[in-house]
Short mmCIF file of the C-alpha atoms (twelve columns), coordinates in Angstrom:
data_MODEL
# 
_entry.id   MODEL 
# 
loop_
_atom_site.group_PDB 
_atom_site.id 
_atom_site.type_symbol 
_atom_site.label_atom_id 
_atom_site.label_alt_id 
_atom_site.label_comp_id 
_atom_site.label_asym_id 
_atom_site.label_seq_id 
_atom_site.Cartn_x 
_atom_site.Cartn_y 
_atom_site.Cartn_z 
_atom_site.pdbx_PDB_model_num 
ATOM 1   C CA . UNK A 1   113.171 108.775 134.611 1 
ATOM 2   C CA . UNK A 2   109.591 108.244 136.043 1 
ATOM 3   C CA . UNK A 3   107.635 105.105 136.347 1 
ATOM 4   C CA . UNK A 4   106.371 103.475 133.318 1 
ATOM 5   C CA . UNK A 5   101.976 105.017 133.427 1 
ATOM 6   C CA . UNK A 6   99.976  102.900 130.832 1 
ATOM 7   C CA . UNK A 7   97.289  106.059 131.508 1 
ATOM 8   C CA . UNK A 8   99.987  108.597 130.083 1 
ATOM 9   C CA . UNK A 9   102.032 106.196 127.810 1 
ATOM 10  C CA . UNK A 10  98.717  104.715 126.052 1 
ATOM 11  C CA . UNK A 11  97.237  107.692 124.948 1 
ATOM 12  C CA . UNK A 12  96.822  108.591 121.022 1 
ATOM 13  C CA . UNK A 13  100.576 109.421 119.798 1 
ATOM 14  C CA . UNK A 14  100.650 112.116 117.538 1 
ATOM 15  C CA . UNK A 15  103.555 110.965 115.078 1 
ATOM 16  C CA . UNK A 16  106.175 113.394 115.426 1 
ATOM 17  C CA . UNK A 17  106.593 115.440 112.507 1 
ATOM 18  C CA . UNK A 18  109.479 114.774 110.188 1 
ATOM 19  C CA . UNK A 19  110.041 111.723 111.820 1 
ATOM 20  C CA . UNK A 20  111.127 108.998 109.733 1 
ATOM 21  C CA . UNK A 21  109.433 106.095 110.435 1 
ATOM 22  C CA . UNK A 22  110.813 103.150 108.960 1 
ATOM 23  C CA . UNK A 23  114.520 104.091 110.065 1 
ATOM 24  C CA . UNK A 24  116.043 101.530 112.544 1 
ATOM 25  C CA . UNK A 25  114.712 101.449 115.927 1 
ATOM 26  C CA . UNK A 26  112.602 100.009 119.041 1 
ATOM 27  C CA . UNK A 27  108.684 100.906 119.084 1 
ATOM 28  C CA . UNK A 28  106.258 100.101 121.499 1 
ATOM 29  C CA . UNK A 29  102.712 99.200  120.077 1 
ATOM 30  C CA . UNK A 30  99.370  99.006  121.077 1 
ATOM 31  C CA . UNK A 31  96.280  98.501  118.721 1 
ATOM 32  C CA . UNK A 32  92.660  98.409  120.001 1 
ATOM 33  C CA . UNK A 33  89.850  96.268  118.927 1 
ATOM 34  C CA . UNK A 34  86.934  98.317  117.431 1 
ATOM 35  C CA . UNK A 35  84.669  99.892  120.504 1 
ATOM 36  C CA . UNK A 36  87.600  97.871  122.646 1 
ATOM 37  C CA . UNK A 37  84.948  95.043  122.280 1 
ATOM 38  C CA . UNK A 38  86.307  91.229  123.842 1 
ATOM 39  C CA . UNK A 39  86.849  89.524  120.595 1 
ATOM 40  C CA . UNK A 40  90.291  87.610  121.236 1 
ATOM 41  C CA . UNK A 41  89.984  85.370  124.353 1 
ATOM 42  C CA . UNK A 42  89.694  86.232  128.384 1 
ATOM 43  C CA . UNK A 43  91.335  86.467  131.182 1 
ATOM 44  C CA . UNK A 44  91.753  83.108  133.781 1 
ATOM 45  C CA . UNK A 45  93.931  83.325  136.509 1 
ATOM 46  C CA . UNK A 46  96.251  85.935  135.385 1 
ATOM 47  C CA . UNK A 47  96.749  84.400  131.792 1 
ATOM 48  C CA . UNK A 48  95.331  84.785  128.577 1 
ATOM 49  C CA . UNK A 49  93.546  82.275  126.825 1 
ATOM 50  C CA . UNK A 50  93.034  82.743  123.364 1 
ATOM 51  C CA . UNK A 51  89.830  81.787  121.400 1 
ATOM 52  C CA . UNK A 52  90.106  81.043  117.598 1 
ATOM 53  C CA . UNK A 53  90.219  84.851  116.604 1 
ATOM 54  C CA . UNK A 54  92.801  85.466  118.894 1 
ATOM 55  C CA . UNK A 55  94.894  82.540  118.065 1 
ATOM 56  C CA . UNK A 56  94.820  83.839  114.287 1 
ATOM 57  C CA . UNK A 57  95.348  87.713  115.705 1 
ATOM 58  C CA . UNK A 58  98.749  85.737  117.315 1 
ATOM 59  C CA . UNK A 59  99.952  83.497  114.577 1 
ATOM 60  C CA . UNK A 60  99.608  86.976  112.362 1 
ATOM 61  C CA . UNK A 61  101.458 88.990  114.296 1 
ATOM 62  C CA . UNK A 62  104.491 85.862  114.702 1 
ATOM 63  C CA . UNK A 63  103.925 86.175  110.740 1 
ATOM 64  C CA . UNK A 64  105.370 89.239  110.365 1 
ATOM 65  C CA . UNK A 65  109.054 88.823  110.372 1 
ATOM 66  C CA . UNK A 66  108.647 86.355  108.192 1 
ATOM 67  C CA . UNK A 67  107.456 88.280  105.615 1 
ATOM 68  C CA . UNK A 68  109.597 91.293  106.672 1 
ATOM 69  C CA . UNK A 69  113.057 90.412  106.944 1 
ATOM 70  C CA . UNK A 70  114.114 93.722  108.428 1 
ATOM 71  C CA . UNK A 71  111.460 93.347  111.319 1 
ATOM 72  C CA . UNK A 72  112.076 91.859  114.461 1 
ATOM 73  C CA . UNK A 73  109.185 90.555  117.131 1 
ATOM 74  C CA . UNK A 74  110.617 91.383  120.734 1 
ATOM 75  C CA . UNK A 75  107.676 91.347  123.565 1 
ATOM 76  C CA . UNK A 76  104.052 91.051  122.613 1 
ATOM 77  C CA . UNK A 77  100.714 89.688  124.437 1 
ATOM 78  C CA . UNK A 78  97.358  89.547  122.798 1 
ATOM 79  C CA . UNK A 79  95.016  90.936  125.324 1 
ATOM 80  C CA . UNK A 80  90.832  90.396  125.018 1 
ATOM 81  C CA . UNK A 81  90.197  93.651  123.493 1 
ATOM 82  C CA . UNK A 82  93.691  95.177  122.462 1 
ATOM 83  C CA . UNK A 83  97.124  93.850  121.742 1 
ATOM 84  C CA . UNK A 84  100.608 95.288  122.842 1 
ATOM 85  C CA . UNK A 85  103.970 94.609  120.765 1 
ATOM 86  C CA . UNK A 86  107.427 96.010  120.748 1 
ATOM 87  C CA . UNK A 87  108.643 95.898  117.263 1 
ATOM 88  C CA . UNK A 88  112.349 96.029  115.941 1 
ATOM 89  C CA . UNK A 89  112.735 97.390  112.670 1 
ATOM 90  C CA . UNK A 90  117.103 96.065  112.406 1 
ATOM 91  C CA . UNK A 91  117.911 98.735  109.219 1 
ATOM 92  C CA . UNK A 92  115.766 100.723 106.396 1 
ATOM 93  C CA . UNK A 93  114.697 99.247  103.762 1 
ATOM 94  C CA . UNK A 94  114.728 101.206 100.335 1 
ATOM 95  C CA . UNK A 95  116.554 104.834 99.343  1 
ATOM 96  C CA . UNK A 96  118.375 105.837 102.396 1 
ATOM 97  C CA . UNK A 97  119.725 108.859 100.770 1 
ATOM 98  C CA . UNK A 98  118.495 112.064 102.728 1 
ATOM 99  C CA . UNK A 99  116.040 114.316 101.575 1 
ATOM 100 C CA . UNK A 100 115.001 111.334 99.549  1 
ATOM 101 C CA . UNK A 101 111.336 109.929 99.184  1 
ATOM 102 C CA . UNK A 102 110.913 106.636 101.630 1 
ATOM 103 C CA . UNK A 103 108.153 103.991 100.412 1 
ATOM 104 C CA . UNK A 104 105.231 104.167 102.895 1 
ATOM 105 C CA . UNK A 105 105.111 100.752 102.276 1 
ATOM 106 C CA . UNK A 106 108.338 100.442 104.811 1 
ATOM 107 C CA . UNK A 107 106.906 102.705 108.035 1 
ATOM 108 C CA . UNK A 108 105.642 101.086 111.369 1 
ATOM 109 C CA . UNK A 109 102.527 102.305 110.372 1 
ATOM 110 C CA . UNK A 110 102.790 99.909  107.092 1 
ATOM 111 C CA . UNK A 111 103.047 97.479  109.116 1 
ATOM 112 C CA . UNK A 112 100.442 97.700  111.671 1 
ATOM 113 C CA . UNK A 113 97.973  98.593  108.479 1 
ATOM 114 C CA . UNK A 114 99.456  94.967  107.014 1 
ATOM 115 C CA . UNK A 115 98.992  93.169  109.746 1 
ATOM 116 C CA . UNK A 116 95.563  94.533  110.543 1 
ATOM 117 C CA . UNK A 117 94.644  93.897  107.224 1 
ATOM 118 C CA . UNK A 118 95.858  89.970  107.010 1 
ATOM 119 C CA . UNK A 119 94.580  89.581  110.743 1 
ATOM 120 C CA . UNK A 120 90.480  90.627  109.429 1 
ATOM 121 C CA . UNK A 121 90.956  88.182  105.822 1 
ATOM 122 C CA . UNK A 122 92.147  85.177  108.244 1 
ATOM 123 C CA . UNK A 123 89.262  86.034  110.664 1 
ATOM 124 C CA . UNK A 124 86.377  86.580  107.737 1 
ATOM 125 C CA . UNK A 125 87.726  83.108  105.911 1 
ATOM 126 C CA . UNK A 126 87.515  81.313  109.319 1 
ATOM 127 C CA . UNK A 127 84.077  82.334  110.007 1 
ATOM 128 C CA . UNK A 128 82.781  81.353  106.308 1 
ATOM 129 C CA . UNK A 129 84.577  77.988  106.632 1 
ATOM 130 C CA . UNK A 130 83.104  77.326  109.825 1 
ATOM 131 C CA . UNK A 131 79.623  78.860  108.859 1 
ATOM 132 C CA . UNK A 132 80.162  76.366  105.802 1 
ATOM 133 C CA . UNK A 133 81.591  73.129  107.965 1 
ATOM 134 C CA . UNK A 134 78.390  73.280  110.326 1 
ATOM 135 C CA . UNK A 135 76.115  74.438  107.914 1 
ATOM 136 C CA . UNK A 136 77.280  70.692  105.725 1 
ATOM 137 C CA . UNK A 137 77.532  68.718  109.588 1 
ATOM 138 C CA . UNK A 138 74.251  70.153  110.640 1 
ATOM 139 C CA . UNK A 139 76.109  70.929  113.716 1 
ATOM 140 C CA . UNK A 140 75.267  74.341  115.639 1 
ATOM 141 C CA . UNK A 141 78.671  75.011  117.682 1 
ATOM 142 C CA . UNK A 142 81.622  76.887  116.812 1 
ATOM 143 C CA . UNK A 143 84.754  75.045  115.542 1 
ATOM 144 C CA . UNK A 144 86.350  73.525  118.636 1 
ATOM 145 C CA . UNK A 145 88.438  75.813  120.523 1 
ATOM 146 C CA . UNK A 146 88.078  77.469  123.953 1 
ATOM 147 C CA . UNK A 147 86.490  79.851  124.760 1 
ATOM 148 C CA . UNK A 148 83.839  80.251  122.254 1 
ATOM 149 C CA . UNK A 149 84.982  83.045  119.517 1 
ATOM 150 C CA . UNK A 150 82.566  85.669  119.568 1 
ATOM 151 C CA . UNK A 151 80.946  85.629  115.953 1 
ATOM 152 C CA . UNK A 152 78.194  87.946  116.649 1 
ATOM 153 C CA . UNK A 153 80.358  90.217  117.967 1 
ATOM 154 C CA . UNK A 154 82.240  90.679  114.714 1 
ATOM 155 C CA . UNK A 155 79.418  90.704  112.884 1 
ATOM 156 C CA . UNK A 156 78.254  93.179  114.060 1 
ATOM 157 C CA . UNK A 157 80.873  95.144  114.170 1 
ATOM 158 C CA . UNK A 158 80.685  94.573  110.111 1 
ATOM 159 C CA . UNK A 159 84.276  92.754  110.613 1 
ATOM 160 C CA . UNK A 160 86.053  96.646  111.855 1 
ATOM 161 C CA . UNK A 161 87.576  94.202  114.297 1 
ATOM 162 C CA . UNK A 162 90.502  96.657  115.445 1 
ATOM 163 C CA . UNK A 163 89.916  100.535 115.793 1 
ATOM 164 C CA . UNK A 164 91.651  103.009 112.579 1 
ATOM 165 C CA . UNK A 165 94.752  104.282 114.413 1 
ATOM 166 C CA . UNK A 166 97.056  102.756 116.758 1 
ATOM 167 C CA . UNK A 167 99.365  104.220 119.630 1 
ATOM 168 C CA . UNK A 168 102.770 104.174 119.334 1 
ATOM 169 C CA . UNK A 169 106.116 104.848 121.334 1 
ATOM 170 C CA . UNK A 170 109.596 105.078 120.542 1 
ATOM 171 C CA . UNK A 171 111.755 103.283 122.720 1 
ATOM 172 C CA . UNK A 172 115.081 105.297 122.989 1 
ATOM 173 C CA . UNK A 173 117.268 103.723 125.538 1 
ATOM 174 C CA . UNK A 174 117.652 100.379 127.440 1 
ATOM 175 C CA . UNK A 175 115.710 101.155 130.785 1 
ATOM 176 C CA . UNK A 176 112.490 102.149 129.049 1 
ATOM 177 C CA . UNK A 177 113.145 99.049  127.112 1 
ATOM 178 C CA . UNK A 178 112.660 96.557  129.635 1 
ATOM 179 C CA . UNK A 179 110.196 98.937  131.738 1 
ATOM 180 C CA . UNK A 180 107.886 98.306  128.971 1 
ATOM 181 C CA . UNK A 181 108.669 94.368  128.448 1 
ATOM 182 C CA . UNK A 182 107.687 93.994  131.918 1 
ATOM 183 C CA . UNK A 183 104.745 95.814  131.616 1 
ATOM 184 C CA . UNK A 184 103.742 93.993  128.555 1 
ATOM 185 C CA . UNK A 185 104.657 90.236  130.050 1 
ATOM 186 C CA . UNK A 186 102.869 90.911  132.488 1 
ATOM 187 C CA . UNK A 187 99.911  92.546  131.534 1 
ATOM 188 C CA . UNK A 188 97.488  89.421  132.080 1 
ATOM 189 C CA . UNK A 189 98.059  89.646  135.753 1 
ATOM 190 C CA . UNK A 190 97.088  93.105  136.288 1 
ATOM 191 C CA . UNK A 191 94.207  93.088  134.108 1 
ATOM 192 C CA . UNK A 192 91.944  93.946  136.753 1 
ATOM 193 C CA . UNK A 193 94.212  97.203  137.079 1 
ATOM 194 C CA . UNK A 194 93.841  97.471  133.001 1 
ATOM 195 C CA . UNK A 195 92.594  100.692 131.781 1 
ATOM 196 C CA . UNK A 196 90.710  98.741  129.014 1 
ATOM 197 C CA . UNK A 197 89.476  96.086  132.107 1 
ATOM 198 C CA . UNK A 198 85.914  95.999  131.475 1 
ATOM 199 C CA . UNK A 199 85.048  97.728  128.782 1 
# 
């Protein structure tokens, strides 16, 4: 099998047609931020640190197999401007009759499209408490973390904080498996090699 290339791997999937799926399996994810603009954190000394919107992008992500019990989290790193998962989904969820219809609302895509959606509400709520907070305190800074989230940013990007579609892999046997673990775990030290480094 050949080397593991982020160029090749990481480019848009096209979902293979009359593939189901939210049937049982190992995918690898990656979702962009909008323009691949630095909105969760940076880079120092080969790990990521997180700033507020990153934090919430994390504790979002670590959300979701709570609230979908057939969902499993295996490898994942938020990265400043995209984010990289491998995602479990343990059996189907619904009519598993062939030929049947499958509720969209059980796909990987479903998923992503949830999580996107509950990662932008946390992020607008946190900015309008904070705006709120200093606006009351008469203070001008940011609620504490490090490094400074980047409000304006998001702004204006009119909150399209990630980009519309998302690229996707299907894991299909062990060695490609932990190929792509190690490339995700350790994607902080080779951010310099990064194809999104920079932009």
């Amino acid at each position: 099998m050949n080397k593991y290339n982020p160029q090749k791997h990481h480019r848009r999937s096209i979902r293979l047609q009359g593939y189901d799926y939210s049937q049982e399996g190992l995918y690898f994810i990656t979702i962009c931020c909008q323009d691949r603009t630095h909105l969760f954190g940076e880079i120092v000394d080969g790990k990521m640190i997180l700033n507020s919107y990153g934090e919430i992008a994390q504790k979002e992500w670590q959300n979701t197999s709570t609230i979908r019990d057939n969902v499993v989290l295996h490898e994942f790193v938020v990265m400043p401007n995209h984010f990289h998962s491998i995602i479990e989904i343990k059996f189907q969820k619904g009519n598993n009759e062939i030929g049947k219809f499958q509720s969209p609302s059980q796909t990987v895509g479903a998923i992503i499209r949830g999580y996107k959606i509950a990662t932008i509400k946390k992020i607008k709520d946190f900015m309008l408490f904070s705006e709120r907070d200093n606006f009351s305190t008469g203070e001008l800074q940011f609620a504490p973390t490090a490094p400074t989230a980047p409000t304006e940013k998001i702004k204006e990007l009119d909150f399209k904080i990630w980009q519309r579609n998302y690229y996707e892999h299907i894991i299909r046997n062990e060695e490609a498996y932990a190929r792509i673990s190690d490339y995700i775990r350790d994607n902080p030290k080779r951010w310099n090699e990064d194809k999104f480094y920079g932009i």
